[in-house]
PDB file of C-alpha atoms and ligand atoms in Angstrom:
ATOM      1  CA  MET A   1       0.000   0.000   0.000  1.00  0.00           C
ATOM      2  CA  ALA A   2       1.502   3.346  -1.058  1.00  0.00           C
ATOM      3  CA  LEU A   3       1.819   5.955   1.648  1.00  0.00           C
ATOM      4  CA  ASP A   4      -0.088   9.201   1.117  1.00  0.00           C
ATOM      5  CA  ARG A   5       2.765  11.717   1.462  1.00  0.00           C
ATOM      6  CA  ASP A   6       0.491  14.708   2.107  1.00  0.00           C
ATOM      7  CA  ALA A   7      -1.208  12.777   4.909  1.00  0.00           C
ATOM      8  CA  PHE A   8       2.226  11.921   6.352  1.00  0.00           C
ATOM      9  CA  LYS A   9       3.244  15.603   6.211  1.00  0.00           C
ATOM     10  CA  GLN A  10      -0.043  16.607   7.832  1.00  0.00           C
ATOM     11  CA  VAL A  11       0.446  14.129  10.664  1.00  0.00           C
ATOM     12  CA  MET A  12       4.023  15.254  11.334  1.00  0.00           C
ATOM     13  CA  GLY A  13       2.923  18.883  11.146  1.00  0.00           C
ATOM     14  CA  ARG A  14       0.578  18.262  14.082  1.00  0.00           C
ATOM     15  CA  TRP A  15       3.537  17.178  16.218  1.00  0.00           C
ATOM     16  CA  THR A  16       4.378  20.115  18.472  1.00  0.00           C
ATOM     17  CA  THR A  17       8.022  21.006  18.967  1.00  0.00           C
ATOM     18  CA  GLY A  18      10.273  23.695  20.306  1.00  0.00           C
ATOM     19  CA  VAL A  19      12.241  25.740  17.789  1.00  0.00           C
ATOM     20  CA  THR A  20      16.019  25.949  17.580  1.00  0.00           C
ATOM     21  CA  ILE A  21      18.593  27.546  15.346  1.00  0.00           C
ATOM     22  CA  VAL A  22      21.435  25.144  14.628  1.00  0.00           C
ATOM     23  CA  THR A  23      24.661  26.977  13.801  1.00  0.00           C
ATOM     24  CA  ALA A  24      27.929  25.603  12.477  1.00  0.00           C
ATOM     25  CA  ARG A  25      31.457  26.648  11.564  1.00  0.00           C
ATOM     26  CA  ALA A  26      34.076  25.283   9.185  1.00  0.00           C
ATOM     27  CA  GLY A  27      37.205  27.440   9.043  1.00  0.00           C
ATOM     28  CA  ASP A  28      36.089  31.055   8.602  1.00  0.00           C
ATOM     29  CA  ALA A  29      32.655  30.102   7.295  1.00  0.00           C
ATOM     30  CA  ILE A  30      29.617  30.209   9.581  1.00  0.00           C
ATOM     31  CA  HIS A  31      26.002  29.403   8.821  1.00  0.00           C
ATOM     32  CA  GLY A  32      22.818  28.368  10.587  1.00  0.00           C
ATOM     33  CA  MET A  33      19.220  27.350  10.021  1.00  0.00           C
ATOM     34  CA  THR A  34      15.987  26.899  11.919  1.00  0.00           C
ATOM     35  CA  VAL A  35      15.567  23.322  13.138  1.00  0.00           C
ATOM     36  CA  SER A  36      12.723  21.673  15.033  1.00  0.00           C
ATOM     37  CA  ALA A  37      14.125  18.132  14.710  1.00  0.00           C
ATOM     38  CA  PHE A  38      16.193  18.249  17.908  1.00  0.00           C
ATOM     39  CA  THR A  39      16.118  15.910  20.867  1.00  0.00           C
ATOM     40  CA  GLU A  40      18.128  14.535  23.741  1.00  0.00           C
ATOM     41  CA  VAL A  41      19.574  11.058  23.082  1.00  0.00           C
ATOM     42  CA  SER A  42      21.830  10.098  25.991  1.00  0.00           C
ATOM     43  CA  LEU A  43      22.886  11.419  29.390  1.00  0.00           C
ATOM     44  CA  GLU A  44      26.078   9.362  29.670  1.00  0.00           C
ATOM     45  CA  PRO A  45      27.744  10.398  27.474  1.00  0.00           C
ATOM     46  CA  PRO A  46      25.683  13.555  26.909  1.00  0.00           C
ATOM     47  CA  LEU A  47      24.331  13.278  23.357  1.00  0.00           C
ATOM     48  CA  VAL A  48      21.702  15.183  21.379  1.00  0.00           C
ATOM     49  CA  LEU A  49      20.563  14.835  17.780  1.00  0.00           C
ATOM     50  CA  VAL A  50      19.511  17.213  15.044  1.00  0.00           C
ATOM     51  CA  CYS A  51      18.191  16.269  11.592  1.00  0.00           C
ATOM     52  CA  ALA A  52      19.511  18.330   8.682  1.00  0.00           C
ATOM     53  CA  ASP A  53      18.100  18.288   5.163  1.00  0.00           C
ATOM     54  CA  LYS A  54      20.807  17.122   2.762  1.00  0.00           C
ATOM     55  CA  SER A  55      19.900  20.016   0.453  1.00  0.00           C
ATOM     56  CA  SER A  56      20.449  22.648   3.173  1.00  0.00           C
ATOM     57  CA  ASN A  57      23.536  24.863   3.260  1.00  0.00           C
ATOM     58  CA  THR A  58      24.005  24.077   6.931  1.00  0.00           C
ATOM     59  CA  HIS A  59      24.437  20.321   6.456  1.00  0.00           C
ATOM     60  CA  PRO A  60      27.749  20.448   4.497  1.00  0.00           C
ATOM     61  CA  LEU A  61      29.155  22.951   7.000  1.00  0.00           C
ATOM     62  CA  ILE A  62      28.408  20.611   9.926  1.00  0.00           C
ATOM     63  CA  ALA A  63      29.923  17.728   7.933  1.00  0.00           C
ATOM     64  CA  GLU A  64      33.071  19.712   7.144  1.00  0.00           C
ATOM     65  CA  GLY A  65      33.592  21.443  10.505  1.00  0.00           C
ATOM     66  CA  GLY A  66      32.484  18.536  12.693  1.00  0.00           C
ATOM     67  CA  VAL A  67      30.810  20.892  15.168  1.00  0.00           C
ATOM     68  CA  PHE A  68      27.444  22.579  15.696  1.00  0.00           C
ATOM     69  CA  ALA A  69      25.563  24.573  18.314  1.00  0.00           C
ATOM     70  CA  VAL A  70      21.867  24.351  19.157  1.00  0.00           C
ATOM     71  CA  ASN A  71      20.224  27.661  20.129  1.00  0.00           C
ATOM     72  CA  ILE A  72      16.811  27.096  21.761  1.00  0.00           C
ATOM     73  CA  LEU A  73      14.568  30.043  20.887  1.00  0.00           C
ATOM     74  CA  ALA A  74      12.483  32.036  23.340  1.00  0.00           C
ATOM     75  CA  ARG A  75       8.762  32.804  22.873  1.00  0.00           C
ATOM     76  CA  ASN A  76       9.534  36.276  21.437  1.00  0.00           C
ATOM     77  CA  GLN A  77      11.986  35.015  18.795  1.00  0.00           C
ATOM     78  CA  ALA A  78       9.611  33.845  16.013  1.00  0.00           C
ATOM     79  CA  ALA A  79      11.016  36.525  13.677  1.00  0.00           C
ATOM     80  CA  LEU A  80      14.523  35.130  14.192  1.00  0.00           C
ATOM     81  CA  SER A  81      13.194  31.639  13.412  1.00  0.00           C
ATOM     82  CA  ASP A  82      11.661  32.944  10.161  1.00  0.00           C
ATOM     83  CA  LYS A  83      14.893  34.754   9.255  1.00  0.00           C
ATOM     84  CA  PHE A  84      16.970  31.576   9.661  1.00  0.00           C
ATOM     85  CA  ALA A  85      14.393  29.515   7.728  1.00  0.00           C
ATOM     86  CA  SER A  86      13.968  31.909   4.799  1.00  0.00           C
ATOM     87  CA  LYS A  87      15.679  31.115   1.495  1.00  0.00           C
ATOM     88  CA  GLN A  88      15.878  34.866   0.815  1.00  0.00           C
ATOM     89  CA  ASP A  89      19.140  36.611   1.758  1.00  0.00           C
ATOM     90  CA  GLU A  90      20.353  33.493   3.522  1.00  0.00           C
ATOM     91  CA  HIS A  91      23.939  34.837   3.512  1.00  0.00           C
ATOM     92  CA  LEU A  92      22.692  37.792   5.628  1.00  0.00           C
ATOM     93  CA  ARG A  93      21.154  35.735   8.433  1.00  0.00           C
ATOM     94  CA  PHE A  94      23.711  36.811  11.045  1.00  0.00           C
ATOM     95  CA  GLU A  95      23.538  40.491  10.047  1.00  0.00           C
ATOM     96  CA  GLY A  96      22.320  42.560  13.010  1.00  0.00           C
ATOM     97  CA  VAL A  97      22.513  39.534  15.314  1.00  0.00           C
ATOM     98  CA  ASP A  98      24.876  40.075  18.235  1.00  0.00           C
ATOM     99  CA  TRP A  99      26.249  36.505  18.276  1.00  0.00           C
ATOM    100  CA  THR A 100      29.225  35.219  20.235  1.00  0.00           C
ATOM    101  CA  MET A 101      31.516  32.284  19.540  1.00  0.00           C
ATOM    102  CA  ALA A 102      31.329  28.996  21.423  1.00  0.00           C
ATOM    103  CA  GLU A 103      34.515  27.076  22.194  1.00  0.00           C
ATOM    104  CA  THR A 104      34.040  24.967  19.045  1.00  0.00           C
ATOM    105  CA  GLY A 105      33.659  28.167  17.007  1.00  0.00           C
ATOM    106  CA  SER A 106      29.938  27.737  16.377  1.00  0.00           C
ATOM    107  CA  PRO A 107      27.837  30.920  16.740  1.00  0.00           C
ATOM    108  CA  ILE A 108      25.813  31.334  19.950  1.00  0.00           C
ATOM    109  CA  LEU A 109      22.788  33.600  19.481  1.00  0.00           C
ATOM    110  CA  PRO A 110      21.686  36.185  22.067  1.00  0.00           C
ATOM    111  CA  ASP A 111      18.528  36.229  24.236  1.00  0.00           C
ATOM    112  CA  THR A 112      17.682  32.553  23.737  1.00  0.00           C
ATOM    113  CA  VAL A 113      16.335  30.156  26.361  1.00  0.00           C
ATOM    114  CA  ALA A 114      19.398  27.939  26.167  1.00  0.00           C
ATOM    115  CA  ALA A 115      22.338  26.912  24.016  1.00  0.00           C
ATOM    116  CA  LEU A 116      24.388  23.740  23.610  1.00  0.00           C
ATOM    117  CA  ASP A 117      27.821  23.548  21.998  1.00  0.00           C
ATOM    118  CA  CYS A 118      28.439  20.162  20.362  1.00  0.00           C
ATOM    119  CA  ARG A 119      31.064  18.118  18.587  1.00  0.00           C
ATOM    120  CA  VAL A 120      29.767  15.656  15.975  1.00  0.00           C
ATOM    121  CA  HIS A 121      29.741  12.182  17.528  1.00  0.00           C
ATOM    122  CA  ALA A 122      28.174  10.372  14.581  1.00  0.00           C
ATOM    123  CA  ALA A 123      26.294  11.107  11.371  1.00  0.00           C
ATOM    124  CA  HIS A 124      23.658   8.803   9.904  1.00  0.00           C
ATOM    125  CA  GLU A 125      22.287   9.333   6.416  1.00  0.00           C
ATOM    126  CA  SER A 126      18.547   8.713   6.545  1.00  0.00           C
ATOM    127  CA  GLY A 127      16.573   9.356   3.375  1.00  0.00           C
ATOM    128  CA  ASP A 128      16.804  13.012   2.404  1.00  0.00           C
ATOM    129  CA  HIS A 129      18.176  14.045   5.823  1.00  0.00           C
ATOM    130  CA  VAL A 130      21.311  13.410   7.868  1.00  0.00           C
ATOM    131  CA  ILE A 131      20.928  12.710  11.575  1.00  0.00           C
ATOM    132  CA  TYR A 132      23.794  14.398  13.425  1.00  0.00           C
ATOM    133  CA  LEU A 133      24.487  13.098  16.904  1.00  0.00           C
ATOM    134  CA  GLY A 134      26.388  15.677  18.902  1.00  0.00           C
ATOM    135  CA  GLU A 135      28.406  15.235  22.066  1.00  0.00           C
ATOM    136  CA  VAL A 136      27.475  18.171  24.284  1.00  0.00           C
ATOM    137  CA  LEU A 137      30.576  20.061  25.448  1.00  0.00           C
ATOM    138  CA  TRP A 138      28.989  23.158  27.027  1.00  0.00           C
ATOM    139  CA  THR A 139      25.541  24.500  27.849  1.00  0.00           C
ATOM    140  CA  ARG A 140      23.954  27.767  28.912  1.00  0.00           C
ATOM    141  CA  CYS A 141      20.382  28.262  30.152  1.00  0.00           C
ATOM    142  CA  ASP A 142      18.188  31.211  31.166  1.00  0.00           C
ATOM    143  CA  PRO A 143      15.547  29.692  33.492  1.00  0.00           C
ATOM    144  CA  ASP A 144      13.412  32.870  33.355  1.00  0.00           C
ATOM    145  CA  LYS A 145      12.700  32.596  29.617  1.00  0.00           C
ATOM    146  CA  SER A 146      10.003  30.353  28.105  1.00  0.00           C
ATOM    147  CA  VAL A 147      10.337  28.484  24.809  1.00  0.00           C
ATOM    148  CA  LEU A 148       8.902  29.187  21.369  1.00  0.00           C
ATOM    149  CA  LEU A 149       6.639  26.350  20.136  1.00  0.00           C
ATOM    150  CA  TYR A 150       5.729  25.246  16.606  1.00  0.00           C
ATOM    151  CA  SER A 151       2.694  23.208  15.522  1.00  0.00           C
ATOM    152  CA  SER A 152       0.751  22.925  12.244  1.00  0.00           C
ATOM    153  CA  GLY A 153       2.833  25.712  10.708  1.00  0.00           C
ATOM    154  CA  THR A 154       2.063  28.165  13.527  1.00  0.00           C
ATOM    155  CA  TYR A 155       4.170  29.548  16.371  1.00  0.00           C
ATOM    156  CA  GLY A 156       2.887  29.541  19.931  1.00  0.00           C
ATOM    157  CA  ASP A 157       4.009  29.483  23.519  1.00  0.00           C
ATOM    158  CA  PHE A 158       3.012  28.086  26.886  1.00  0.00           C
ATOM    159  CA  LYS A 159       0.562  30.282  28.729  1.00  0.00           C
ATOM    160  CA  ALA A 160       2.271  31.442  31.919  1.00  0.00           C
TER     161      ALA A 160
HETATM  162  C1  FMN B   1       9.814  25.819  12.402  1.00  0.00           C
HETATM  163  C2  FMN B   1      10.784  25.260  11.375  1.00  0.00           C
HETATM  164  C3  FMN B   1      11.454  24.081  11.642  1.00  0.00           C
HETATM  165  C4  FMN B   1      12.370  23.549  10.734  1.00  0.00           C
HETATM  166  N1  FMN B   1      13.019  22.385  11.051  1.00  0.00           N
HETATM  167  C5  FMN B   1      13.954  21.891  10.206  1.00  0.00           C
HETATM  168  C6  FMN B   1      14.696  20.718  10.562  1.00  0.00           C
HETATM  169  O1  FMN B   1      14.487  20.112  11.618  1.00  0.00           O
HETATM  170  N2  FMN B   1      15.664  20.285   9.702  1.00  0.00           N
HETATM  171  C7  FMN B   1      15.913  20.921   8.511  1.00  0.00           C
HETATM  172  O2  FMN B   1      16.800  20.482   7.757  1.00  0.00           O
HETATM  173  N3  FMN B   1      15.212  22.032   8.139  1.00  0.00           N
HETATM  174  C8  FMN B   1      14.255  22.526   8.959  1.00  0.00           C
HETATM  175  N4  FMN B   1      13.568  23.658   8.632  1.00  0.00           N
HETATM  176  C9  FMN B   1      13.809  24.279   7.306  1.00  0.00           C
HETATM  177  C10 FMN B   1      15.113  25.108   7.260  1.00  0.00           C
HETATM  178  O3  FMN B   1      15.196  26.022   8.333  1.00  0.00           O
HETATM  179  C11 FMN B   1      15.161  25.896   5.935  1.00  0.00           C
HETATM  180  O4  FMN B   1      15.055  25.002   4.852  1.00  0.00           O
HETATM  181  C12 FMN B   1      16.415  26.742   5.801  1.00  0.00           C
HETATM  182  O5  FMN B   1      16.226  27.687   4.759  1.00  0.00           O
HETATM  183  C13 FMN B   1      17.683  25.951   5.500  1.00  0.00           C
HETATM  184  O6  FMN B   1      18.743  26.868   5.448  1.00  0.00           O
HETATM  185  P1  FMN B   1      20.106  26.607   4.690  1.00  0.00           P
HETATM  186  O7  FMN B   1      19.809  25.842   3.427  1.00  0.00           O
HETATM  187  O8  FMN B   1      20.672  27.989   4.398  1.00  0.00           O
HETATM  188  O9  FMN B   1      20.979  25.826   5.637  1.00  0.00           O
HETATM  189  C14 FMN B   1      12.624  24.209   9.517  1.00  0.00           C
HETATM  190  C15 FMN B   1      11.951  25.419   9.239  1.00  0.00           C
HETATM  191  C16 FMN B   1      11.043  25.936  10.157  1.00  0.00           C
HETATM  192  C17 FMN B   1      10.328  27.242   9.851  1.00  0.00           C
END
């Protein structure tokens, strides 16, 4: 029985996630994109995963540099999510963003809920995406900020 792809997309769209911006560095080059496919994998050793579309610009940079950072967006950062997801002016994504550099060299974005600096532990090609497992080397968290949510193509947040 052939799978109805639109139905599959609709189902996965109903799954509610947080929103992150995954950043990467290889040499002098930096880039980043909005990613919702992020989850914790292991506590010992500390591992997380992100799924990157093979056709994205970010994927080859992670592959080349072997590092990435996950920036977990706050409820008021939907515009930043859109900026890092847009295919327009993608080389200008960091313009006007007061980012700092993690130890691995990956950009850390300001005013987020949390950030994790990671070294690639393993990469698994899976269909049109690559699953990057990252060993977490450093974290930062602002417990007073609440996360941006994404469901059915719409942003939201937890009611306080
Ligand atoms: C809320 C949201 C979540 C997204 N999640 C992912 C994801 O998990 N993995 C992915 O590869 N792209 C994801 N995207 C799409 C990328 O952000 C988008 O294709 C981006 O333009 C890729 O940038 P790049 O090609 O310059 O790296 C998401 C977009 C949005 C708006």
